[in-house]
Short mmCIF file of C-alpha atoms in Angstrom, two decimals:
data_model
loop_
_atom_site.label_atom_id
_atom_site.label_comp_id
_atom_site.label_asym_id
_atom_site.label_seq_id
_atom_site.Cartn_x
_atom_site.Cartn_y
_atom_site.Cartn_z
CA THR A 4 -26.75 35.24 -35.30
CA VAL A 5 -27.18 36.45 -31.71
CA ASP A 6 -27.04 34.23 -28.66
CA GLU A 7 -30.45 33.94 -26.89
CA SER A 8 -28.87 34.24 -23.40
CA GLU A 9 -27.54 37.69 -24.33
CA LEU A 10 -31.02 38.82 -25.32
CA LEU A 11 -32.54 37.68 -22.04
CA THR A 12 -29.98 39.34 -19.77
CA VAL A 13 -29.94 43.10 -19.11
CA PRO A 14 -26.47 44.65 -19.54
CA ASP A 15 -24.89 46.37 -16.55
CA GLY A 16 -25.60 50.06 -16.20
CA TRP A 17 -28.51 50.03 -18.68
CA LYS A 18 -31.23 52.61 -18.07
CA GLU A 19 -34.55 53.15 -19.74
CA PRO A 20 -34.57 56.36 -21.83
CA ALA A 21 -36.35 59.28 -20.16
CA PHE A 22 -39.83 60.33 -21.29
CA THR A 23 -39.50 63.72 -23.02
CA ARG A 24 -41.74 66.36 -24.61
CA GLU A 25 -41.05 64.90 -28.04
CA ASP A 26 -42.70 61.57 -27.07
CA ASN A 27 -46.03 63.36 -26.38
CA PRO A 28 -46.02 66.82 -28.04
CA LYS A 29 -49.81 67.39 -27.86
CA GLY A 30 -50.12 66.81 -24.09
CA LEU A 31 -53.05 65.24 -22.19
CA LEU A 32 -56.76 65.54 -23.13
CA GLU A 33 -58.25 65.10 -19.63
CA GLU A 34 -57.21 66.67 -16.30
CA SER A 35 -56.50 64.31 -13.38
CA SER A 36 -56.17 65.21 -9.69
CA PHE A 37 -55.28 63.58 -6.42
CA ALA A 38 -55.77 64.91 -2.86
CA THR A 39 -54.49 63.74 0.52
CA LEU A 40 -55.01 64.93 4.10
CA PHE A 41 -52.11 65.78 6.42
CA PRO A 42 -51.92 65.93 10.26
CA LYS A 43 -51.99 69.21 12.18
CA TYR A 44 -48.33 68.99 13.30
CA ARG A 45 -47.14 68.97 9.63
CA GLU A 46 -48.83 72.30 8.84
CA ALA A 47 -45.93 74.56 9.80
CA TYR A 48 -43.35 72.58 7.79
CA LEU A 49 -45.56 72.27 4.70
CA LYS A 50 -46.21 76.01 4.79
CA GLU A 51 -42.45 76.64 4.65
CA CYS A 52 -41.54 74.14 1.95
CA TRP A 53 -44.64 74.54 -0.28
CA PRO A 54 -43.01 77.04 -2.75
CA LEU A 55 -40.26 74.41 -3.34
CA VAL A 56 -42.92 71.71 -3.94
CA GLN A 57 -44.69 73.96 -6.48
CA LYS A 58 -41.39 74.68 -8.26
CA ALA A 59 -40.46 70.98 -8.45
CA LEU A 60 -43.89 69.98 -9.81
CA GLY A 61 -43.98 73.01 -12.10
CA GLU A 62 -41.13 71.48 -14.12
CA HIS A 63 -43.50 68.61 -14.98
CA TYR A 64 -46.39 71.07 -15.57
CA VAL A 65 -48.37 69.80 -12.52
CA ASN A 66 -50.23 72.26 -10.28
CA ALA A 67 -50.16 71.88 -6.46
CA THR A 68 -52.46 73.56 -3.94
CA LEU A 69 -52.28 73.60 -0.15
CA ASP A 70 -55.53 74.02 1.81
CA LEU A 71 -54.69 74.85 5.44
CA ILE A 72 -58.35 75.23 6.46
CA GLU A 73 -59.34 71.72 5.29
CA GLY A 74 -55.86 70.30 5.98
CA SER A 75 -55.30 68.79 2.54
CA MET A 76 -52.89 68.87 -0.43
CA THR A 77 -54.06 68.57 -4.01
CA VAL A 78 -52.14 67.94 -7.25
CA THR A 79 -53.70 68.37 -10.74
CA THR A 80 -52.48 68.03 -14.32
CA THR A 81 -52.64 70.84 -16.88
CA LYS A 82 -52.95 70.98 -20.66
CA LYS A 83 -49.20 71.37 -20.94
CA THR A 84 -48.48 68.11 -18.96
CA PHE A 85 -46.83 65.71 -21.41
CA ASP A 86 -45.86 62.83 -19.04
CA PRO A 87 -48.96 60.82 -18.07
CA TYR A 88 -47.15 59.19 -15.13
CA ALA A 89 -46.15 62.60 -13.63
CA ILE A 90 -49.48 62.85 -11.75
CA ILE A 91 -48.82 59.45 -10.04
CA ARG A 92 -45.39 60.68 -8.92
CA ALA A 93 -46.93 63.95 -7.68
CA ARG A 94 -49.52 61.92 -5.72
CA ASP A 95 -46.70 59.89 -4.09
CA LEU A 96 -44.84 63.14 -3.29
CA ILE A 97 -47.72 64.64 -1.29
CA LYS A 98 -48.31 61.29 0.43
CA LEU A 99 -44.67 61.18 1.59
CA LEU A 100 -44.81 64.78 2.78
CA ALA A 101 -47.94 63.94 4.82
CA ARG A 102 -46.07 60.98 6.43
CA SER A 103 -43.28 63.25 7.82
CA VAL A 104 -40.73 62.58 5.05
CA PRO A 105 -38.59 65.72 4.55
CA PHE A 106 -38.92 67.53 1.21
CA GLU A 107 -35.23 66.91 0.28
CA GLN A 108 -35.93 63.12 0.27
CA ALA A 109 -39.53 63.20 -0.96
CA VAL A 110 -38.66 65.19 -4.12
CA ARG A 111 -36.52 62.24 -5.32
CA ILE A 112 -39.78 60.43 -6.21
CA LEU A 113 -39.95 62.57 -9.36
CA GLN A 114 -36.90 60.67 -10.74
CA ASP A 115 -37.50 57.71 -13.06
CA ASP A 116 -35.46 55.07 -11.13
CA VAL A 117 -36.95 55.94 -7.71
CA ALA A 118 -40.18 54.56 -6.27
CA CYS A 119 -41.87 54.66 -2.86
CA ASP A 120 -43.76 52.28 -0.61
CA ILE A 121 -45.88 53.22 2.40
CA ILE A 122 -46.29 50.14 4.61
CA LYS A 123 -49.17 50.16 7.10
CA ILE A 124 -48.12 48.39 10.32
CA GLY A 125 -50.79 49.61 12.74
CA SER A 126 -53.19 46.69 12.24
CA LEU A 127 -50.53 43.87 12.20
CA VAL A 128 -50.27 43.64 16.00
CA ARG A 129 -53.24 43.57 18.42
CA LYS A 130 -51.72 44.90 21.65
CA ARG A 131 -50.50 48.49 21.69
CA GLU A 132 -47.54 47.72 24.02
CA THR A 133 -46.33 44.88 21.73
CA PHE A 134 -46.68 47.13 18.71
CA ILE A 135 -44.53 49.89 20.29
CA LYS A 136 -41.95 47.32 21.31
CA ARG A 137 -41.64 45.82 17.82
CA ARG A 138 -41.60 49.21 16.13
CA GLY A 139 -38.73 50.22 18.46
CA ARG A 140 -36.94 46.99 17.49
CA LEU A 141 -37.13 48.11 13.85
CA LEU A 142 -35.42 51.38 14.74
CA GLY A 143 -32.76 49.77 16.96
CA PRO A 144 -30.57 51.42 19.61
CA LYS A 145 -30.06 55.07 18.52
CA GLY A 146 -31.46 54.17 15.06
CA SER A 147 -28.56 51.78 14.24
CA THR A 148 -30.79 48.97 12.86
CA LEU A 149 -32.67 51.38 10.56
CA LYS A 150 -29.37 52.88 9.37
CA ALA A 151 -27.97 49.42 8.53
CA LEU A 152 -31.14 48.61 6.60
CA GLU A 153 -30.89 51.89 4.65
CA LEU A 154 -27.27 51.13 3.66
CA LEU A 155 -28.05 47.56 2.52
CA THR A 156 -31.18 48.43 0.51
CA ASN A 157 -30.12 51.92 -0.76
CA CYS A 158 -33.50 53.25 0.42
CA TYR A 159 -34.55 56.08 2.68
CA ILE A 160 -36.81 54.71 5.49
CA MET A 161 -39.02 56.80 7.77
CA VAL A 162 -40.91 55.21 10.66
CA GLN A 163 -43.76 57.47 11.72
CA GLY A 164 -46.85 56.51 13.74
CA ASN A 165 -48.66 53.51 12.21
CA THR A 166 -46.76 53.58 8.86
CA VAL A 167 -43.25 53.00 7.49
CA SER A 168 -42.39 55.12 4.44
CA ALA A 169 -39.63 53.83 2.15
CA LEU A 170 -38.08 55.63 -0.84
CA GLY A 171 -35.59 54.08 -3.26
CA PRO A 172 -35.10 51.50 -6.04
CA PHE A 173 -37.68 48.74 -6.59
CA SER A 174 -35.33 45.92 -5.50
CA GLY A 175 -34.60 47.73 -2.20
CA LEU A 176 -38.26 48.47 -1.50
CA LYS A 177 -39.06 44.76 -1.83
CA GLU A 178 -36.47 43.89 0.83
CA VAL A 179 -37.61 46.76 3.10
CA ARG A 180 -41.25 45.53 3.03
CA LYS A 181 -40.12 41.96 3.87
CA VAL A 182 -37.99 43.11 6.85
CA VAL A 183 -40.76 45.42 8.23
CA LEU A 184 -43.48 42.75 7.98
CA ASP A 185 -41.19 40.09 9.55
CA THR A 186 -40.34 42.45 12.42
CA MET A 187 -44.05 42.90 13.14
CA LYS A 188 -44.41 39.09 13.12
CA ASN A 189 -41.78 38.89 15.94
CA ILE A 190 -38.79 38.01 13.76
CA HIS A 191 -35.81 40.13 14.75
CA PRO A 192 -34.52 42.37 11.88
CA ILE A 193 -30.90 41.28 12.57
CA TYR A 194 -31.63 37.93 10.85
CA ASN A 195 -32.80 39.66 7.65
CA ILE A 196 -29.89 42.09 7.83
CA LYS A 197 -27.41 39.18 7.93
CA THR A 198 -29.10 37.64 4.89
CA LEU A 199 -28.97 40.96 2.98
CA MET A 200 -25.24 41.31 3.77
CA ILE A 201 -24.55 37.84 2.31
CA LYS A 202 -26.69 38.64 -0.78
CA ARG A 203 -24.76 41.84 -1.32
CA GLU A 204 -21.45 39.97 -1.34
CA LEU A 205 -22.82 37.27 -3.65
CA SER A 206 -24.13 39.82 -6.18
CA LYS A 207 -20.53 41.04 -6.71
CA ASP A 208 -19.50 37.65 -8.17
CA PRO A 209 -20.58 37.48 -11.88
CA GLU A 210 -20.46 33.64 -11.91
CA LEU A 211 -23.06 33.29 -9.13
CA ARG A 212 -25.63 35.54 -10.77
CA SER A 213 -27.29 32.74 -12.70
CA GLN A 214 -27.08 30.23 -9.76
CA SER A 215 -29.32 29.70 -6.75
CA TRP A 216 -28.11 31.34 -3.53
CA GLU A 217 -30.02 29.14 -1.07
CA ARG A 218 -26.95 27.10 -0.09
CA PHE A 219 -25.13 30.30 0.98
CA LEU A 220 -27.97 31.93 2.88
CA PRO A 221 -28.25 31.17 6.64
CA LYS A 222 -31.25 29.23 8.00
CA PHE A 223 -32.35 30.43 11.40
CA LYS A 224 -34.38 28.21 13.72
CA ARG A 225 -36.62 29.34 16.54
CA LYS A 226 -35.17 28.30 19.86
CA ASN A 227 -37.70 29.66 22.35
CA LEU A 228 -40.65 27.54 21.33
CA LYS A 229 -43.00 27.17 24.30
CA LYS A 230 -44.22 23.63 24.95
CA ARG A 231 -47.92 23.14 25.37
CA LYS A 232 -48.84 22.87 29.00
CA GLU A 233 -50.48 19.59 29.84
CA PRO A 234 -53.57 19.69 32.12
CA LYS A 235 -53.16 18.40 35.69
CA LYS A 236 -56.31 16.30 35.48
CA LYS A 237 -56.51 14.14 32.37
CA ASN A 238 -60.02 13.02 31.52
CA THR A 239 -59.83 9.45 30.28
CA LYS A 240 -62.68 8.37 28.07
CA LYS A 241 -64.57 5.32 29.31
CA GLU A 242 -65.39 2.44 27.03
CA TYR A 243 -68.70 2.88 25.24
CA THR A 244 -71.48 0.57 26.39
CA PRO A 245 -74.96 0.57 24.85
CA PHE A 246 -76.60 -0.12 28.25
CA PRO A 247 -77.41 2.78 30.61
CA PRO A 248 -75.64 2.98 34.01
CA PRO A 249 -77.37 1.21 36.94
CA GLN A 250 -79.88 3.37 38.85
CA PRO A 251 -78.50 4.57 42.24
CA GLU A 252 -80.14 3.07 45.34
CA SER A 253 -82.61 5.20 47.19
CA GLN A 254 -82.65 5.69 51.00
CA ILE A 255 -85.51 3.17 51.36
CA ASP A 256 -83.56 0.53 49.39
CA LYS A 257 -80.55 0.99 51.66
CA GLU A 258 -82.75 0.63 54.78
CA LEU A 259 -84.40 -2.52 53.39
CA ALA A 260 -80.97 -4.07 52.64
CA SER A 261 -79.68 -3.36 56.20
CA GLY A 262 -83.05 -4.33 57.86
CA GLU A 263 -83.39 -0.87 59.42
CA TYR A 264 -86.64 -0.30 57.57
CA PHE A 265 -88.48 -2.88 59.71
CA LEU A 266 -87.38 -1.38 63.06
CA LYS A 267 -89.76 0.66 65.18
CA ASP A 268 -89.42 4.45 65.58
CA ARG A 269 -88.13 4.08 69.16
CA GLN A 270 -85.43 1.63 68.08
CA LYS A 271 -84.41 3.86 65.15
CA LYS A 272 -84.10 6.87 67.50
CA ARG A 273 -81.99 4.89 70.04
CA LYS A 274 -79.66 3.61 67.24
CA ARG A 275 -79.22 7.19 65.95
CA MET A 276 -78.38 8.43 69.45
CA GLU A 277 -75.80 5.64 69.91
CA GLU A 278 -74.11 6.62 66.66
CA ILE A 279 -73.95 10.31 67.74
CA LYS A 280 -72.52 9.39 71.17
CA ALA A 281 -69.85 7.16 69.52
CA LYS A 282 -68.80 10.07 67.27
CA GLN A 283 -68.66 12.44 70.21
CA ALA A 284 -66.51 9.99 72.17
CA ASP A 285 -64.03 9.65 69.27
CA ALA A 286 -63.82 13.45 68.97
CA VAL A 287 -63.17 13.86 72.74
CA LYS A 288 -60.45 11.16 72.58
CA LYS A 289 -58.66 12.89 69.70
CA ARG A 290 -58.82 16.29 71.39
CA GLN A 291 -57.41 14.87 74.62
CA GLU A 292 -54.50 13.24 72.74
CA GLU A 293 -53.63 16.58 71.09
CA ARG A 294 -53.62 18.31 74.48
CA ASN A 295 -51.39 15.66 76.02
CA LYS A 296 -48.79 16.11 73.30
CA ALA A 297 -47.62 19.34 74.96
CA PHE A 298 -46.78 17.44 78.20
CA ILE A 299 -44.74 14.68 76.55
CA PRO A 300 -40.98 15.42 77.20
CA PRO A 301 -38.74 15.47 74.13
CA LYS A 302 -36.19 12.70 73.64
CA GLU A 303 -32.80 13.66 75.06
CA LYS A 304 -29.70 13.17 72.91
CA PRO A 305 -27.16 10.63 74.24
CA VAL A 306 -24.13 12.18 75.95
CA VAL A 307 -20.98 11.75 73.91
CA LYS A 308 -17.93 11.16 76.06
CA THR A 309 -14.89 13.18 75.07
CA LYS A 310 -11.69 11.17 74.66
CA LYS A 311 -8.82 12.31 76.85
CA ALA A 312 -5.65 13.36 75.15
CA SER A 313 -3.34 10.34 75.22
CA THR A 314 -0.16 12.34 75.00
CA GLU A 315 0.14 15.52 76.99
CA LYS A 316 2.75 17.99 75.99
CA LYS A 317 5.26 18.55 78.78
CA ILE A 318 6.35 22.17 79.26
CA ASP A 319 10.08 22.66 79.81
CA ILE A 320 10.12 25.35 82.54
CA GLU A 321 13.93 25.55 82.78
CA ALA A 322 14.33 26.34 79.04
CA ILE A 323 11.80 29.16 79.30
CA LYS A 324 13.68 30.62 82.33
CA GLU A 325 16.98 30.64 80.35
CA LYS A 326 15.32 32.46 77.41
CA VAL A 327 13.99 35.14 79.77
CA LYS A 328 17.48 35.64 81.34
CA ASN A 329 19.15 35.97 77.93
CA ALA A 330 16.48 38.47 76.87
CA LYS A 331 17.19 40.62 79.97
CA LYS A 332 20.94 40.66 79.26
CA LYS A 333 20.43 41.91 75.67
CA LYS A 334 20.50 45.61 75.05
CA LEU A 335 17.80 47.29 73.00
CA GLY A 336 18.71 47.29 69.30
CA ALA A 337 21.62 44.81 69.82
CA LEU A 338 22.29 42.16 67.17
CA PRO A 339 21.71 38.49 67.99
CA VAL A 340 24.70 36.26 69.01
CA GLU A 341 24.95 34.39 65.69
CA GLU A 342 25.09 37.62 63.62
CA VAL A 343 27.81 39.02 65.96
CA LYS A 344 29.97 35.88 65.48
CA LEU A 345 29.63 36.08 61.67
CA LYS A 346 30.57 39.75 61.71
CA MET A 347 33.69 39.07 63.83
CA GLU A 348 34.83 36.29 61.46
CA ALA A 349 34.43 38.59 58.43
CA ASP A 350 36.55 41.29 60.12
CA GLU A 351 39.40 38.81 60.94
CA LYS A 352 39.51 37.69 57.25
CA LYS A 353 39.87 41.26 56.09
CA LYS A 354 42.77 41.86 58.53
CA LYS A 355 44.62 38.77 57.31
CA LYS A 356 44.32 39.87 53.66
CA LYS A 357 45.82 43.26 54.50
#
């Protein structure tokens, strides 16, 4: 009898057995091929490292060709290829080489426990300036943020152009993708790095493996939420009425109401002239008032009377004269009278002791 919980859990350090020639001795029936383009600036590097790429793929019986005229790399299977998944790994290898990943790191994709993920970030942000800013945030000052992320996820990360290439275990790639996408959504990577650090410490405890970690993980809230600006003029809806609004009065209706309509042309003209003259008179009056403002004297401040000193200090002239006389008698560099007396007393005491 075996406990069911033991069957469900994977023991520590367990690895899937490698796929060997004995598993597929006859090889593959059909030939498969993948091709990818590479930018012009990668041409010189690929030319140098291509013999190493051919050697690495030759161990899995996969052919690799480099076309410098067309600017493409092609990988194809042969009749000797026994591993059907080798062509997929070879495809990932040439993709990583095209995305500026060095050969020393890209060749690790041929291992069983290593996978890769190429994350496209170019279309996640509209503005080019914002995109460059957030991509720089992912790198951090002198690449410190990227280095911390590599240590926590055990993945190699390469930020190049509009893509982020990651190479490592599946669990680490999942975390890398989450951090990269969150950074492009304006969530700083430091929050995800803090969470990963806590998860790393929790994974060391065997008791917490089967428990939920939500109570230990930090919950970050956005602080800089911008409040919606309210409009200066608020349009208030009027109450609905089924009747249409009253028709505005015409000029004739206004004249009929005031009785002006029945006046003669001469009387209308005289009334109009009187109104114009009244307006002119008001304008002249206002203009005159503004001119007269310059001639109005300003209000003077009231004079504040200074209070006489009630007690005047009396100067003692005789005392000053005595001080001057004593100063004249003194020699330059001579000690004051009090110090001389003290010195004489000290000398007398010494004589008496002797």
